[in-house]
Coordinates of N, CA, C and O in Angstrom, one line a residue:
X1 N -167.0 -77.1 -122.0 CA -168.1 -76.5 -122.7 C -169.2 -76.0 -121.8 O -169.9 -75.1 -122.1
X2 N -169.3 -76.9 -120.7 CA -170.5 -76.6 -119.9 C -170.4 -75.3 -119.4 O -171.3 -74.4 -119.2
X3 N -168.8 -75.2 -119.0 CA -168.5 -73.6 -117.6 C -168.5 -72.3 -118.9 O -168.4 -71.1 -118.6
X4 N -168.8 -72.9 -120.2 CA -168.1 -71.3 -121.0 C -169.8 -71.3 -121.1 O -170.3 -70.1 -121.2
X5 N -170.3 -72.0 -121.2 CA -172.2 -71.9 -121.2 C -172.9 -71.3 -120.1 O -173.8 -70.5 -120.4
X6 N -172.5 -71.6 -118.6 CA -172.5 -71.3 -117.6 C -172.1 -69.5 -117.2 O -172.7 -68.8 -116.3
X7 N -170.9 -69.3 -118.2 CA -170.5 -68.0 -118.4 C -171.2 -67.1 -118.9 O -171.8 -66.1 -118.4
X8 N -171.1 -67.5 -120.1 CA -172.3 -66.9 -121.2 C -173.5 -66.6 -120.3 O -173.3 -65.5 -120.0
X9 N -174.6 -66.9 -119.9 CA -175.5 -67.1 -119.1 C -175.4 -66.2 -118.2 O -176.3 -65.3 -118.3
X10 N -174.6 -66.2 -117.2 CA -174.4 -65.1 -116.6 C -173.9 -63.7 -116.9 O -174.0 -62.7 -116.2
X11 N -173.1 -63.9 -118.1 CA -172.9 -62.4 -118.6 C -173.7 -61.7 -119.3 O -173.6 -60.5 -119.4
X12 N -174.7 -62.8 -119.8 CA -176.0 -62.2 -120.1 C -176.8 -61.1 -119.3 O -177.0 -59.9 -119.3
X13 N -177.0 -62.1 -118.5 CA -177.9 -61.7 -116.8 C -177.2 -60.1 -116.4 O -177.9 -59.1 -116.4
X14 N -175.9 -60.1 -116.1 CA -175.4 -59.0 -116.1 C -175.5 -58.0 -117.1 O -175.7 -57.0 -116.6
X15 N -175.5 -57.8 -118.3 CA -176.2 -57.0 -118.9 C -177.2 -56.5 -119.4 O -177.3 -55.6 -120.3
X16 N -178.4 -57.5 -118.6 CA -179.7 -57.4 -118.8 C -179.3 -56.6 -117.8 O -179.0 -55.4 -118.0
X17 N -179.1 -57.3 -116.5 CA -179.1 -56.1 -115.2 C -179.0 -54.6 -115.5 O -179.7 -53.6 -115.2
X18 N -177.4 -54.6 -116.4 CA -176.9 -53.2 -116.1 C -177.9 -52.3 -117.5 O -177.5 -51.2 -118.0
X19 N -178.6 -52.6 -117.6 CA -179.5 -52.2 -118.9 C -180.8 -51.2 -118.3 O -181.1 -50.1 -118.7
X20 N -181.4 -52.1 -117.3 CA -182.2 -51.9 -116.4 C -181.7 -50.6 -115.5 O -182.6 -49.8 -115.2
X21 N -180.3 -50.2 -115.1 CA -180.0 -49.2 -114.2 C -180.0 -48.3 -115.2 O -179.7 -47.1 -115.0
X22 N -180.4 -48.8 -116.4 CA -179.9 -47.5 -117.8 C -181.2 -46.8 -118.0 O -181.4 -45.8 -118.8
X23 N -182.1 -47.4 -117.4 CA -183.8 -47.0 -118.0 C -183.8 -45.6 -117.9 O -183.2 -44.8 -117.2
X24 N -184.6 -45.3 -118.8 CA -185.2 -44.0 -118.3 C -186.3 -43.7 -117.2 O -187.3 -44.3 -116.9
X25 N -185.7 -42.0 -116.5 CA -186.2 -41.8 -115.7 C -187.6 -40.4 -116.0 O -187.5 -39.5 -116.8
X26 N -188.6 -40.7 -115.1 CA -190.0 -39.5 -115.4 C -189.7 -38.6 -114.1 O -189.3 -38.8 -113.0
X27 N -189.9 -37.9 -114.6 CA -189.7 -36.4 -113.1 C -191.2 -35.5 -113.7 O -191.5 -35.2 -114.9
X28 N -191.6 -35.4 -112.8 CA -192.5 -34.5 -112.8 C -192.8 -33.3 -112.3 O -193.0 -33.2 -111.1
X29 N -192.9 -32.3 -113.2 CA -192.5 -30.8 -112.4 C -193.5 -29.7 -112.9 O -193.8 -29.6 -114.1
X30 N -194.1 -28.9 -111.8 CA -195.7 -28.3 -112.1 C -195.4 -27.4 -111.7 O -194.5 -27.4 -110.9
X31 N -196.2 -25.7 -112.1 CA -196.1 -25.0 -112.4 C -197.1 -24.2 -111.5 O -198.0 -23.9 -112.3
X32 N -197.5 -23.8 -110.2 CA -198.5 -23.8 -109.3 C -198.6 -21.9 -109.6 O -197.8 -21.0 -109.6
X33 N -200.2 -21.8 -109.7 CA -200.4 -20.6 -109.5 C -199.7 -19.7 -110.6 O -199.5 -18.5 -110.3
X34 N -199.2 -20.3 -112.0 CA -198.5 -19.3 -112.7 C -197.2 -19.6 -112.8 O -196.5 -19.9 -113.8
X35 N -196.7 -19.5 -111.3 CA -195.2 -19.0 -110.8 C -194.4 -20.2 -111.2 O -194.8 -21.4 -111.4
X36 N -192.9 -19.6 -111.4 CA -191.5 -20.9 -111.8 C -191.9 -22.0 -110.2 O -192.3 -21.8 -109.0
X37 N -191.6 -22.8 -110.7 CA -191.2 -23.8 -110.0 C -189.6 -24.6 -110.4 O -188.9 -24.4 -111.4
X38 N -189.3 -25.3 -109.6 CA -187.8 -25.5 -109.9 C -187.4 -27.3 -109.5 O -187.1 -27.7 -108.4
X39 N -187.5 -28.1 -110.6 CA -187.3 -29.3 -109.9 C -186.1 -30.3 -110.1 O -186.3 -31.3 -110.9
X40 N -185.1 -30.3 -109.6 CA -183.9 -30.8 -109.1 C -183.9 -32.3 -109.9 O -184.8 -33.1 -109.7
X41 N -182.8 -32.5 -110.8 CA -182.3 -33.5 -111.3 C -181.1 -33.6 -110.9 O -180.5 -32.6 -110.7
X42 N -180.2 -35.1 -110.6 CA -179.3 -35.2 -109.9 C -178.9 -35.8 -111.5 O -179.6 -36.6 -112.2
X43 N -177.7 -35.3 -111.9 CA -177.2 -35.7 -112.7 C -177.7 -35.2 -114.1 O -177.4 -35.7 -115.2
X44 N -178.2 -34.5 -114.0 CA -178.8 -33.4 -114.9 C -178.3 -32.9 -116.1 O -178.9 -33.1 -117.1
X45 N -176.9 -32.2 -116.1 CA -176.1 -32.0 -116.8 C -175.6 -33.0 -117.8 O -175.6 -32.7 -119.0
X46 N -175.3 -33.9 -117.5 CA -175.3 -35.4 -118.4 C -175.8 -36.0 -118.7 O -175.3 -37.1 -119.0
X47 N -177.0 -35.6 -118.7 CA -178.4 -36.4 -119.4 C -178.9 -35.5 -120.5 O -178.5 -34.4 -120.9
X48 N -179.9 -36.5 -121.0 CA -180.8 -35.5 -122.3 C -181.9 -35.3 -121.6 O -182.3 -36.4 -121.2
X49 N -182.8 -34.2 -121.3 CA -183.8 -33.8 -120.9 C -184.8 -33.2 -122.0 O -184.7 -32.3 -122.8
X50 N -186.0 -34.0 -121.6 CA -187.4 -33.6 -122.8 C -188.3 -33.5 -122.2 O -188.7 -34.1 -121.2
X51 N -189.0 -32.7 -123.0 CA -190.6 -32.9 -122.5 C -191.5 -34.3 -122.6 O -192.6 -33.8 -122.9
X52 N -191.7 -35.1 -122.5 CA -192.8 -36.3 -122.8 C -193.9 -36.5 -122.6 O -194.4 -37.5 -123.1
X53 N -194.6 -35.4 -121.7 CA -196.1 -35.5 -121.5 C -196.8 -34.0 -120.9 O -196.8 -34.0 -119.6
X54 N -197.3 -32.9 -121.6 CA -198.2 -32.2 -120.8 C -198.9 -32.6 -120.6 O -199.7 -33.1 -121.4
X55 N -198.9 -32.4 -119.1 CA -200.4 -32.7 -118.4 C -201.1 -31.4 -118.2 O -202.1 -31.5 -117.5
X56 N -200.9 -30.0 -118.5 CA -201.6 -28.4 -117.6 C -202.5 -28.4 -119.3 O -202.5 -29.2 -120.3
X57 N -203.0 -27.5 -119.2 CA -204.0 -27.2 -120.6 C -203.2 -26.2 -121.0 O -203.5 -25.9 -122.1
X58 N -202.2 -25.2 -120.4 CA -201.3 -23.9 -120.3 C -200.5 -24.7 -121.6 O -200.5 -25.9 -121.8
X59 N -199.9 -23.9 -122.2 CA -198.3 -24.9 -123.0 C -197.9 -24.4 -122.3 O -198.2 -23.4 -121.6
X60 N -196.7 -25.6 -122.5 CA -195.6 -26.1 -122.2 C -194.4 -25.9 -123.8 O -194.3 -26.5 -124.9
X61 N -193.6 -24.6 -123.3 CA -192.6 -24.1 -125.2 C -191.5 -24.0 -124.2 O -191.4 -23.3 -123.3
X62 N -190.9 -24.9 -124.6 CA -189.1 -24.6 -124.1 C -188.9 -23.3 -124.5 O -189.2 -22.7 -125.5
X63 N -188.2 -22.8 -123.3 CA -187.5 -21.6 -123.5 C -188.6 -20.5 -122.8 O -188.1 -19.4 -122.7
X64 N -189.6 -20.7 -122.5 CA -190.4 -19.8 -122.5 C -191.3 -20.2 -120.9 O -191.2 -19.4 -120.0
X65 N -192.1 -21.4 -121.0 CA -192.5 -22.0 -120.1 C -192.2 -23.2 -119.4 O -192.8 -23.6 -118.4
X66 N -190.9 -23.9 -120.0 CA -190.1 -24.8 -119.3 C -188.5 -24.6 -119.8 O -188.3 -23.9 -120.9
X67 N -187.9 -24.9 -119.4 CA -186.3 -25.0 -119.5 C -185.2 -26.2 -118.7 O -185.4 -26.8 -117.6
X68 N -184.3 -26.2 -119.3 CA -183.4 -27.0 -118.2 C -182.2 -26.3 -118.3 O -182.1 -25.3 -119.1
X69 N -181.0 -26.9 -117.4 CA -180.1 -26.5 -116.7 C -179.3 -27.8 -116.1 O -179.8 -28.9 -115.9
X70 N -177.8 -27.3 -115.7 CA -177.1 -28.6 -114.9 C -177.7 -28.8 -113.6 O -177.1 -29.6 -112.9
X71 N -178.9 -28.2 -113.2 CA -179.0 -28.5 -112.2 C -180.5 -29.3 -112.4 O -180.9 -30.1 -111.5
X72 N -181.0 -29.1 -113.0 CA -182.9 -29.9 -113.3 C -183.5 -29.2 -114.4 O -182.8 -28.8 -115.2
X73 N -185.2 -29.0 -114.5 CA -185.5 -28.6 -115.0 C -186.8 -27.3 -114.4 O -187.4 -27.5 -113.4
X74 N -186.9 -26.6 -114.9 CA -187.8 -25.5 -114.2 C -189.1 -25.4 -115.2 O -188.9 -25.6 -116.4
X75 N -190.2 -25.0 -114.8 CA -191.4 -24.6 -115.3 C -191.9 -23.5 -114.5 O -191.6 -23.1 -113.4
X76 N -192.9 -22.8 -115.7 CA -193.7 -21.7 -115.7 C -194.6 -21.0 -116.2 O -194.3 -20.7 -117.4
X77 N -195.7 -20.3 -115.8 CA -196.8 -19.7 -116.7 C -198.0 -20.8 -116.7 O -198.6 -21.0 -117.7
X78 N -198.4 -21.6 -115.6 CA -198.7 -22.9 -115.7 C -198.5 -24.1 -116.4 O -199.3 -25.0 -116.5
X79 N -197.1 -24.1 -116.8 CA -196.9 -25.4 -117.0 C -196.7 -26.7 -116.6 O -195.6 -27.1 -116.3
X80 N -197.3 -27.2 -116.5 CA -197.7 -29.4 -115.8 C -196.8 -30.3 -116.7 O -197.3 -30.5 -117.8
X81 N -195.9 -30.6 -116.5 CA -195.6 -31.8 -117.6 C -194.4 -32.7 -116.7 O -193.8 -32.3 -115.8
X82 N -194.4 -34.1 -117.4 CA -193.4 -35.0 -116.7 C -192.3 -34.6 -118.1 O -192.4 -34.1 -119.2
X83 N -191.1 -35.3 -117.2 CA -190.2 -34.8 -118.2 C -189.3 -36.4 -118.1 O -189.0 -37.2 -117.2
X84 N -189.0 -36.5 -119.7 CA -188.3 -37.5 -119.5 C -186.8 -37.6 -119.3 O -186.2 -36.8 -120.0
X85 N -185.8 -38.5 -118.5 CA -184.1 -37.9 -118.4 C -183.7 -39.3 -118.5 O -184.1 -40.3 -117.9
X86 N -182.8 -39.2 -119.7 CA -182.5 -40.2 -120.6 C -180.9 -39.9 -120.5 O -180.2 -39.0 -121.0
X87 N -180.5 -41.0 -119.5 CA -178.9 -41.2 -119.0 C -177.9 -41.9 -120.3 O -176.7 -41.6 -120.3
X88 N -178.3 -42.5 -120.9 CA -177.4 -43.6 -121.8 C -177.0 -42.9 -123.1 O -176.2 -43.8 -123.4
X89 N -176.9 -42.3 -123.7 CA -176.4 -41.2 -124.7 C -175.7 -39.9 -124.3 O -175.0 -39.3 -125.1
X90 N -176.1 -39.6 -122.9 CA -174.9 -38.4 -122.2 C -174.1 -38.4 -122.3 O -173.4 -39.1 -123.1
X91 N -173.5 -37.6 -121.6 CA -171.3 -37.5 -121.8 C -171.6 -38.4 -120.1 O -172.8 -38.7 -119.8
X92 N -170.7 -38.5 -119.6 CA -170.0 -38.9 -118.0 C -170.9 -40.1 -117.9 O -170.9 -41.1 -118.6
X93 N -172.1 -39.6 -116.6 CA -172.7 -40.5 -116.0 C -172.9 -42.2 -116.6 O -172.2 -43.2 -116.4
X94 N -174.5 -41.9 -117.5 CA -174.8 -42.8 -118.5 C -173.9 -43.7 -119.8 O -173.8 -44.9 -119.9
X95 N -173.5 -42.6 -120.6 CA -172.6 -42.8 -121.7 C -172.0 -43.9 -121.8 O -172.3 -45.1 -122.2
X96 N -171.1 -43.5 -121.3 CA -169.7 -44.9 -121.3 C -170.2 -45.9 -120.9 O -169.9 -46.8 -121.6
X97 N -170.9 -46.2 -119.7 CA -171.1 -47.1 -118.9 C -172.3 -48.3 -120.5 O -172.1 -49.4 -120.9
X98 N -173.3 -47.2 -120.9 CA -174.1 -48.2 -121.8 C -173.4 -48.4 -122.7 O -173.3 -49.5 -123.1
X99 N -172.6 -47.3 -123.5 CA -171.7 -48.2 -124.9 C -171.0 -49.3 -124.5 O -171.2 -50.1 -125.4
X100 N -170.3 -49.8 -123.4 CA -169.9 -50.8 -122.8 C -170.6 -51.9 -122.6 O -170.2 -53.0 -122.9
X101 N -171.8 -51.7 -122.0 CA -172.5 -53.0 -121.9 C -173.1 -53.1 -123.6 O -173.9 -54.0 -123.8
X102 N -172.8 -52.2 -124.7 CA -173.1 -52.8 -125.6 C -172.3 -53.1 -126.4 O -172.7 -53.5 -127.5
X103 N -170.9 -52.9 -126.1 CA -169.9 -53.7 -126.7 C -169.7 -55.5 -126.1 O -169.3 -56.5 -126.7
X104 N -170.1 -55.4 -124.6 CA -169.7 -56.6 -124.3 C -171.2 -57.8 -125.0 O -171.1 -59.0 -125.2
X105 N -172.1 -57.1 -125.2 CA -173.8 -57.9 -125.8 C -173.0 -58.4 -127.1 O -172.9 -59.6 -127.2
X106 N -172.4 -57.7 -128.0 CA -171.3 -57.7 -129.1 C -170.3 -58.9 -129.2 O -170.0 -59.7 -130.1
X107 N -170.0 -58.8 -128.1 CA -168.3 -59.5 -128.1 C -169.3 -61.2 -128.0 O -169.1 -62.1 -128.8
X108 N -170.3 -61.1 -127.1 CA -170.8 -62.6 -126.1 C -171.6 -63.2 -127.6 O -171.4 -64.4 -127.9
X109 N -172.3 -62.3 -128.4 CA -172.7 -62.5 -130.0 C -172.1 -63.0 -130.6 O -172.7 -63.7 -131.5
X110 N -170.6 -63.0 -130.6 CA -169.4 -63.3 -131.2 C -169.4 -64.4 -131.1 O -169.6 -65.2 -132.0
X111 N -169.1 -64.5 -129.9 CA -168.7 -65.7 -129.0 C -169.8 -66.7 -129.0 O -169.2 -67.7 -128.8
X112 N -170.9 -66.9 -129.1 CA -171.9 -67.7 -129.1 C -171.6 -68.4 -130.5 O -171.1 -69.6 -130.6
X113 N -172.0 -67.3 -131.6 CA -171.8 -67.9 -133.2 C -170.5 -69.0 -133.2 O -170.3 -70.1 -133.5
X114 N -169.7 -68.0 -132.8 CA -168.0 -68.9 -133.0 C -168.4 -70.3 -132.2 O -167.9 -71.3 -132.8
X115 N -169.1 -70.6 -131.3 CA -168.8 -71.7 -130.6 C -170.2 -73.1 -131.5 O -170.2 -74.3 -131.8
X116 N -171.2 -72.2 -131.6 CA -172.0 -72.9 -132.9 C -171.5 -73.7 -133.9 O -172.3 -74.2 -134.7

């Protein structure tokens, strides 16, 4: 009873861990003098990309003064804004990897009650 406690415990820990590599990430990308600017997301294409904060007094209108792409996200016309890139709902990268760690949070739920 002690080592399946011992288990439990650390399988926790591990998907606290892998929870934390799941966070979301801020990129911040500005619009200098008017002109596009262009700022590089690694993994871009499989993420969800949004706006989350203007910071320029210019808007900021998808499609017009910001946009994305598989490759990052670009601004322009003075647009200032961080952007937020949200890995855990994507196809490839994020996706799979978080439905899994929330199937196993699932299974260890299981397994706790049953042993109660």
């Amino acid at each position: 009873m002690r080592s399946l406690n011992s288990i439990l415990v650390i399988s926790l820990a591990l998907i606290v861990g892998a929870q934390n590599l799941l966070a979301d990430e801020y990129v911040k990308c500005e619009s200098t003098n008017d002109n596009r600017t262009y700022c590089n997301i690694s993994g871009a294409r499989d993420a969800n990309i949004s706006l989350d904060r203007q910071l320029s007094k210019s808007s900021c209108r998808e499609g017009f003064s910001w946009g994305r792409d598989d490759r990052g996200v670009w601004v322009d016309n003075g647009c200032r804004a961080e952007f937020r890139v949200d890995r855990r709902y994507g196809g490839g990268y994020g996706g799979d990897r978080y439905r899994e760690v929330e199937l196993e949070r699932e299974r260890l739920r299981l397994e706790r009650e049953r042993l109660d």
